[in-house]
Coordinates of C-alpha atoms and ligand atoms in Angstrom, one line a residue:
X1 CA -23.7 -12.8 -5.8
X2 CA -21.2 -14.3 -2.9
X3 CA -18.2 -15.3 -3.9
X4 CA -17.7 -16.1 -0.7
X5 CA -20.2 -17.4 2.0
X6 CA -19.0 -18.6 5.6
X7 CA -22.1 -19.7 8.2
X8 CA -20.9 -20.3 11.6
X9 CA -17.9 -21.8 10.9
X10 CA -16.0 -23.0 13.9
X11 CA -11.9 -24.6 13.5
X12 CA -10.3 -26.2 16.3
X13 CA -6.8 -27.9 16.5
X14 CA -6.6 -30.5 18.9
X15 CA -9.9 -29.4 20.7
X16 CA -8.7 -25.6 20.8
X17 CA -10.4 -23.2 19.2
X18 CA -9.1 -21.0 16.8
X19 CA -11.8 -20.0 14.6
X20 CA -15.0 -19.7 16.4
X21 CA -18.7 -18.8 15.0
X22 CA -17.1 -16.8 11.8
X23 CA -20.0 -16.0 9.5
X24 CA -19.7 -13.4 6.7
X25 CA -20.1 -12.8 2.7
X26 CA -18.3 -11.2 0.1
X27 CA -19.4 -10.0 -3.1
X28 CA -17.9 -10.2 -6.4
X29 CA -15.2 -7.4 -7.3
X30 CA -14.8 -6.9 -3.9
X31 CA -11.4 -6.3 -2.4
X32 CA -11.7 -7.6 1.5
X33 CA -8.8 -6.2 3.9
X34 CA -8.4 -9.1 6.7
X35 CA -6.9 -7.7 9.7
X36 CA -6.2 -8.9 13.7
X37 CA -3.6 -9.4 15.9
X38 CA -0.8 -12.0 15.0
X39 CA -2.7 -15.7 16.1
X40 CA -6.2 -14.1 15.4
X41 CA -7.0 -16.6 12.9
X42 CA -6.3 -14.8 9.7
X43 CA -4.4 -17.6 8.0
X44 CA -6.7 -20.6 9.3
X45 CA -9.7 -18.8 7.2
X46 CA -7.6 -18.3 4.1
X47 CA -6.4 -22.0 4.5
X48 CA -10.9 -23.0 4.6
X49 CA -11.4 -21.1 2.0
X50 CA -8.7 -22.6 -0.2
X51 CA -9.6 -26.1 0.7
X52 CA -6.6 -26.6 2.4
X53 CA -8.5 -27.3 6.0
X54 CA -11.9 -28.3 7.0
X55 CA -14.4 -26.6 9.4
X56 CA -14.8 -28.2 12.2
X57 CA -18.6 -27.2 12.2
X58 CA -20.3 -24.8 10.3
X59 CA -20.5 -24.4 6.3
X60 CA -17.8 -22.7 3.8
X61 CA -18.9 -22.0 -0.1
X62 CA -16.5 -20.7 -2.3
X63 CA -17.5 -19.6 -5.7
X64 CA -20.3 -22.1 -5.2
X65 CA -19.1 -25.1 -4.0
X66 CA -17.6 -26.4 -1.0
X67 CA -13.4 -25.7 -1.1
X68 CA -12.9 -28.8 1.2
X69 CA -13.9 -31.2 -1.6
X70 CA -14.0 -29.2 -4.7
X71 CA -12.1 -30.9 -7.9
X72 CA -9.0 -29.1 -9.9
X73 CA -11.6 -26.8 -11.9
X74 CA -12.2 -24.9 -8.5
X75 CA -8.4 -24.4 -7.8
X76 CA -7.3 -23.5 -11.3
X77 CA -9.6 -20.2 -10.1
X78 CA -8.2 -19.3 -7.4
X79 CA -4.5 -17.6 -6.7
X80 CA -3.0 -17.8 -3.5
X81 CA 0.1 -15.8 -2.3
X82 CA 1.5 -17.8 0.8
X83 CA 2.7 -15.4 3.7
X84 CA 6.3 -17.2 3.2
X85 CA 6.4 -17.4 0.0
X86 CA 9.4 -20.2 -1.4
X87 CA 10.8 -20.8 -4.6
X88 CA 13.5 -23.7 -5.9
X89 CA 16.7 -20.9 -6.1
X90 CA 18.2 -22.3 -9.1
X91 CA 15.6 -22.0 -11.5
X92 CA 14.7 -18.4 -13.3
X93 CA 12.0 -16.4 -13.0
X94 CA 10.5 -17.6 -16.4
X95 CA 11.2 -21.2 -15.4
X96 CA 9.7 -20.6 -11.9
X97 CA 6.3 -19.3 -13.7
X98 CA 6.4 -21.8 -16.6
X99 CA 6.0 -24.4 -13.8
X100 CA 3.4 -23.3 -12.0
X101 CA 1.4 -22.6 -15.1
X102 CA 2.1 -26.1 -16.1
X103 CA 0.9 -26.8 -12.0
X104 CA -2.5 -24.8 -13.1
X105 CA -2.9 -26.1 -16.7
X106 CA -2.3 -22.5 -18.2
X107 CA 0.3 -21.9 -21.3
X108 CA 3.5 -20.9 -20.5
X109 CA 3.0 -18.5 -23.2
X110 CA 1.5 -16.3 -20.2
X111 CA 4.3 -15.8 -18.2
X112 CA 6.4 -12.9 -20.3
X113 CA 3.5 -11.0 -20.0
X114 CA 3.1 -11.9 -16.0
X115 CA 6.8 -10.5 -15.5
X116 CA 6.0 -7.3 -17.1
X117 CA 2.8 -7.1 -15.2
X118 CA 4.8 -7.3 -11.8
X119 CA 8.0 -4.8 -12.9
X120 CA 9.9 -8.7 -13.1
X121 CA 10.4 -8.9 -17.3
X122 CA 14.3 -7.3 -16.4
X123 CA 14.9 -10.2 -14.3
X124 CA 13.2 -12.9 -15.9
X125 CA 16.0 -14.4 -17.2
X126 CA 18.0 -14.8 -13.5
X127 CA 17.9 -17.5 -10.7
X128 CA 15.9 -17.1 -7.9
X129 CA 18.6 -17.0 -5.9
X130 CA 19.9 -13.9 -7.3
X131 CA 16.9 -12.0 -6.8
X132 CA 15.4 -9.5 -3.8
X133 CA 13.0 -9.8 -1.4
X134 CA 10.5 -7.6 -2.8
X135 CA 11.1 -9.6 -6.1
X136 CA 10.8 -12.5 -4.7
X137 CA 7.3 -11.4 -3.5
X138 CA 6.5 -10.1 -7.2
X139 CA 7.5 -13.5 -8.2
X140 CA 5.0 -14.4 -5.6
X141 CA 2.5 -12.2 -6.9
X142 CA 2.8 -13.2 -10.7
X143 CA 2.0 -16.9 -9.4
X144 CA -1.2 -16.3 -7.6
X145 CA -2.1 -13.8 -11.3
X146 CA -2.0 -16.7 -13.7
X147 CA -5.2 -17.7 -15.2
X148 CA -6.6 -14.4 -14.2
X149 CA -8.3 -16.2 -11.2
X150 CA -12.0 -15.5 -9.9
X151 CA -10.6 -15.5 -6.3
X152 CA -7.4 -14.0 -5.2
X153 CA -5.9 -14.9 -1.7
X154 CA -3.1 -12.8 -0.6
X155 CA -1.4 -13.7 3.3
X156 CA 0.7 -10.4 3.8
X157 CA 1.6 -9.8 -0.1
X158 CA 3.1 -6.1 0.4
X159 CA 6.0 -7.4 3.4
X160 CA 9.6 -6.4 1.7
X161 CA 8.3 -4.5 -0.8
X162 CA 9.3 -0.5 -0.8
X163 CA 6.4 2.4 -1.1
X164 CA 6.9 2.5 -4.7
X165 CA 6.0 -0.9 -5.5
X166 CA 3.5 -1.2 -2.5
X167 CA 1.6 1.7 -4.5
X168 CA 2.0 -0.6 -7.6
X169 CA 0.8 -3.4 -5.9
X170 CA -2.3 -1.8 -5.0
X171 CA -2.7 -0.3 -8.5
X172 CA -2.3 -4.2 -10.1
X173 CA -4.8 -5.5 -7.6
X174 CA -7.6 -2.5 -7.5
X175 CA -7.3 -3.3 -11.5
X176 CA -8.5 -7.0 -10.8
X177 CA -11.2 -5.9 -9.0
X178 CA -12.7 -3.6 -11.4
X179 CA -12.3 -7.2 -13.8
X180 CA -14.6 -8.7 -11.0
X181 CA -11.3 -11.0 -9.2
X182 CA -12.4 -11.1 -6.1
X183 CA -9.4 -10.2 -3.5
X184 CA -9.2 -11.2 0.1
X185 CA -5.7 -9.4 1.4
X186 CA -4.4 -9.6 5.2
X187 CA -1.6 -7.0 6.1
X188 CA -0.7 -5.4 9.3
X189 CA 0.3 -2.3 7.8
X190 CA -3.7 -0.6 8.3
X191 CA -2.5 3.3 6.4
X192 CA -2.4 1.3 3.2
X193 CA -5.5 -0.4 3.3
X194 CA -7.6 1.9 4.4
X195 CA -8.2 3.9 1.0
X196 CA -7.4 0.6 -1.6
X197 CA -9.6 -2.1 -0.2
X198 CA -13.5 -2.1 -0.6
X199 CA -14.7 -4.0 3.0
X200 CA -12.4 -4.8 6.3
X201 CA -13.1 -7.9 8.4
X202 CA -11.2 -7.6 11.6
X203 CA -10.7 -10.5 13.7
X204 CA -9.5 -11.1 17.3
X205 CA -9.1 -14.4 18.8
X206 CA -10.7 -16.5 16.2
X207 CA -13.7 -14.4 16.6
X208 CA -15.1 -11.9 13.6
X209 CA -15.3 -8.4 15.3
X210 CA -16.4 -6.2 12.5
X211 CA -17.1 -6.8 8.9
X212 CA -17.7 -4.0 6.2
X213 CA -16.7 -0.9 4.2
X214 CA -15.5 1.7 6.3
X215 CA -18.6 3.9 6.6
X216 CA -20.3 1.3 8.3
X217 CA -17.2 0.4 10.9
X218 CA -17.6 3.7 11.5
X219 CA -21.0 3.7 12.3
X220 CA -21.3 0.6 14.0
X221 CA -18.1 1.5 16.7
X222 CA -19.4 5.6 16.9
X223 CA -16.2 6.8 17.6
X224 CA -15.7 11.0 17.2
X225 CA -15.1 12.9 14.7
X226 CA -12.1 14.8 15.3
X227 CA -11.9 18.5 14.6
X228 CA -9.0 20.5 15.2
X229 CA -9.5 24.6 14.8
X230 CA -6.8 27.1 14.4
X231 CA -7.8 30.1 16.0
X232 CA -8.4 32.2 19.4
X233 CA -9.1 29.1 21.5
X234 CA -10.4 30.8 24.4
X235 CA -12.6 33.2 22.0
X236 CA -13.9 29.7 20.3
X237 CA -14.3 27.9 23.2
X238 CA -16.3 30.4 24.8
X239 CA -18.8 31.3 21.7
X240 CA -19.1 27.1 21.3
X241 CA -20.0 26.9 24.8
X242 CA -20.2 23.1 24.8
X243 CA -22.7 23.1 22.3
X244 CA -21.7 19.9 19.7
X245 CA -18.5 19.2 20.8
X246 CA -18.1 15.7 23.1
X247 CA -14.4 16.8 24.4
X248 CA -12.3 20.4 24.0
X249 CA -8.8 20.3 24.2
X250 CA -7.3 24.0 23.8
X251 CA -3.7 24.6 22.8
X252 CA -1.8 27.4 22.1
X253 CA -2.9 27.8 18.6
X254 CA -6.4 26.1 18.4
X255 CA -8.5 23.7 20.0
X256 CA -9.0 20.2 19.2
X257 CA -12.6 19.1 19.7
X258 CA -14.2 15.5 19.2
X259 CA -17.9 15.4 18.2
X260 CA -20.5 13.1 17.5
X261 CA -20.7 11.8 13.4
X262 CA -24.2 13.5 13.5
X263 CA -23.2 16.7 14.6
X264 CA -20.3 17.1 12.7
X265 CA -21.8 19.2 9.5
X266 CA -23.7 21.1 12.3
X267 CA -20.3 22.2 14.2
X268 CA -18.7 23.1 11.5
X269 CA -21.4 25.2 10.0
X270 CA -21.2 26.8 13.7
X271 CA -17.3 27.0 13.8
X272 CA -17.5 28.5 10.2
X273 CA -20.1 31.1 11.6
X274 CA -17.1 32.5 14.3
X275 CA -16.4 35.3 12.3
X276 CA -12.6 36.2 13.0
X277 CA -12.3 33.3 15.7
X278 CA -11.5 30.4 13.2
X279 CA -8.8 30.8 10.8
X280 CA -9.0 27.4 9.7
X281 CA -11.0 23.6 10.3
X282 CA -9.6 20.3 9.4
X283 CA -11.8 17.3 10.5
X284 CA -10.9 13.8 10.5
X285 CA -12.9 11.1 10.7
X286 CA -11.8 7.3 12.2
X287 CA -9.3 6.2 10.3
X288 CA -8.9 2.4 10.1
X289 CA -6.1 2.6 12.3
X290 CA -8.5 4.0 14.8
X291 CA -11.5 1.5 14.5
X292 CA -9.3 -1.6 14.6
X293 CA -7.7 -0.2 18.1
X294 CA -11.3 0.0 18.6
X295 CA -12.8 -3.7 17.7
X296 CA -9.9 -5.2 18.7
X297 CA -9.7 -3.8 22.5
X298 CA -13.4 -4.5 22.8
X299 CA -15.0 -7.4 24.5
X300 CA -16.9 -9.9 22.7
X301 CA -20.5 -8.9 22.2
X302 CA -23.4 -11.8 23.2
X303 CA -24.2 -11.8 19.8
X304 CA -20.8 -12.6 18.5
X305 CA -20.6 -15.3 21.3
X306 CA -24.0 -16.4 20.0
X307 CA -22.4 -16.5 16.4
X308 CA -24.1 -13.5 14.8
X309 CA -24.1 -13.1 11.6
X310 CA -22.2 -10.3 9.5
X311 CA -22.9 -9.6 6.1
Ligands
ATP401 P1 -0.3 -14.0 12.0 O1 -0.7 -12.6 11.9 O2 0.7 -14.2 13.1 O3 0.1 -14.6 10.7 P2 -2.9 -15.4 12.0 O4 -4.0 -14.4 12.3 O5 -2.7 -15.7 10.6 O6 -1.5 -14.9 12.7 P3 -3.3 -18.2 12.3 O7 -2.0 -18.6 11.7 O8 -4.5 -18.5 11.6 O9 -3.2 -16.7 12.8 O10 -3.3 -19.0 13.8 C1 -4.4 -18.9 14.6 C2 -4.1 -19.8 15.8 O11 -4.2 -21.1 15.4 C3 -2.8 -19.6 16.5 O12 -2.9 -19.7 17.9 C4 -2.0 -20.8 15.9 O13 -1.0 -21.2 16.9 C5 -3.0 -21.8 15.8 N1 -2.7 -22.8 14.7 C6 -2.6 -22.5 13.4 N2 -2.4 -23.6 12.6 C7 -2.3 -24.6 13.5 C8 -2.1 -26.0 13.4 N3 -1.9 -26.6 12.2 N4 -2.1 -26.8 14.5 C9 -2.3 -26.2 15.8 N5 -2.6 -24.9 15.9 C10 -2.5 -24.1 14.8

């Protein structure tokens, strides 16, 4: 089941596009990483799917119905972390909670449990204006968690905070999902998305580059596999004799050699096989990192101009 279905969907402010043939779904459970350059359209597509903007052409469902026009039971299941998050400075951390609850007609009786969820129950008791920037983004956090909502939006949720409560972050939302909250994250900080979300949808100027879990951006760019062997390069390089291996690089205590994804488990069956040669084989595949250099340098394919699908 979608959570999520966009079908063509085009957004233009005064006549300029800035969202342009986006079509995609997500599933239920599914945590969606949402990345592009700064202006790529990141925010404009949270903003349609929480209602807050209409298409210009095209069709947006969320959880069923359309966001542009859905009543209050709609947004009482969502959360939404803003990417500048404010709050009024003089109220405390409880108060701040007990009024949005209020805001989504949930008991105030939540929001103890909300603080402890988001490392905030020490603090609960302080003004706003007392507190950090990460907790201010935890504060953040607890908002968009109240009700335990069916859909999760999240505009750059782990800016200010440290690696510590980035990892707890992660750990809180990978939980929702395995509860079937459906998150849709956008960060530019690609290392920590790559193992904690579930499916990437990169865009680049308005445009929907690449949609999916990783395996299949992999497939879909066919960039290298990179293998680097410590060893005798020359000795390696000479028994290897091009066979596999797209590009050798030799260095002083190996060789680095890209290879096709197919011929990877064939390589390294081959480089394992150099009796003596290879002391030792580390092979990395495209890291996220890699694939949105990728998608986001490429040109627009015909089909995206067309308004392909991507599902
Ligand atoms: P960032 O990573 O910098 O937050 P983004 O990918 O979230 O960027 P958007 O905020 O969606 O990008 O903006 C996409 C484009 O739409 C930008 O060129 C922006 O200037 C333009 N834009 C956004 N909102 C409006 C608006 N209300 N009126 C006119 N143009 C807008």
């Amino acid at each position: 089941m979608s959570i999520i279905t966009a079908d063509n969907v085009r957004k233009a402010y005064d006549g300029q596009p800035v969202l342009d043939a986006v079509s995609f779904a997500v599933p239920q459970g599914k945590c969606v990483a949402l990345i592009g350059h700064n202006g790529a359209g990141k925010t404009t597509l949270m903003k349609l799917i929480l209602g807050l903007t209409k298409p210009t052409s095209g069709r947006i469902e969320v959880l069923g119905v359309d966001p542009a026009t859905a009543g209050k039971s709609f947004r009482e299941n969502l959360g939404f972390l803003p990417e500048n998050v404010a709050f009024h400075d003089e109220l405390t951390g409880t108060d701040t909670l007990a009024f949005y609850a209020r805001l989504k007609r949930r008991s105030p009786a939540e929001v103890p449990a909300l603080l402890e969820r988001v490392g905030l129950a020490f603090a609960a008791a302080r003004r706003v204006k007392t507190y950090s920037k990460g907790m201010r983004q935890r504060l953040g956090l607890a908002q968009a968690l109240l009700g335990t909502p069916r859909l999760l939006l999240l505009d750059e949720p782990t800016t200010g905070l440290d690696p510590i409560l980035r990892h707890e972050f992660f750990h809180i939302i990978r939980q929702l999902a395995a509860n079937g909250t459906t998150v849709i994250l956008s960060s530019h900080v690609l290392t920590e998305l790559e193992a904690r979300t579930d499916l990437a949808a990169v865009m680049r100027q308005g445009r929907l580059v690449a949609f999916g879990d990783l395996e299949h951006l992999r497939r879909e760019a066919g960039l290298p596999v990179k293998i680097r062997v410590q060893g005798d390069a020359a000795a390696i390089a000479q028994r290897l004799n091009g066979a596999l291996a797209k590009t050798l690089r030799s260095g002083q205590d190996g060789i680095d050699i890209d290879c096709a994804a197919a011929d990877k488990m064939a390589l390294v069956r081959k480089l394992a096989g150099l009796n003596g040669a290879c002391s030792d084989i580390e092979v990395r595949l495209p890291s996220l990192d890699d694939l949105y250099l990728h998608y986001s340098g490429q040109p627009i394919t015909s089909e995206q101009q067309a308004g392909g699908s991507h599902e």
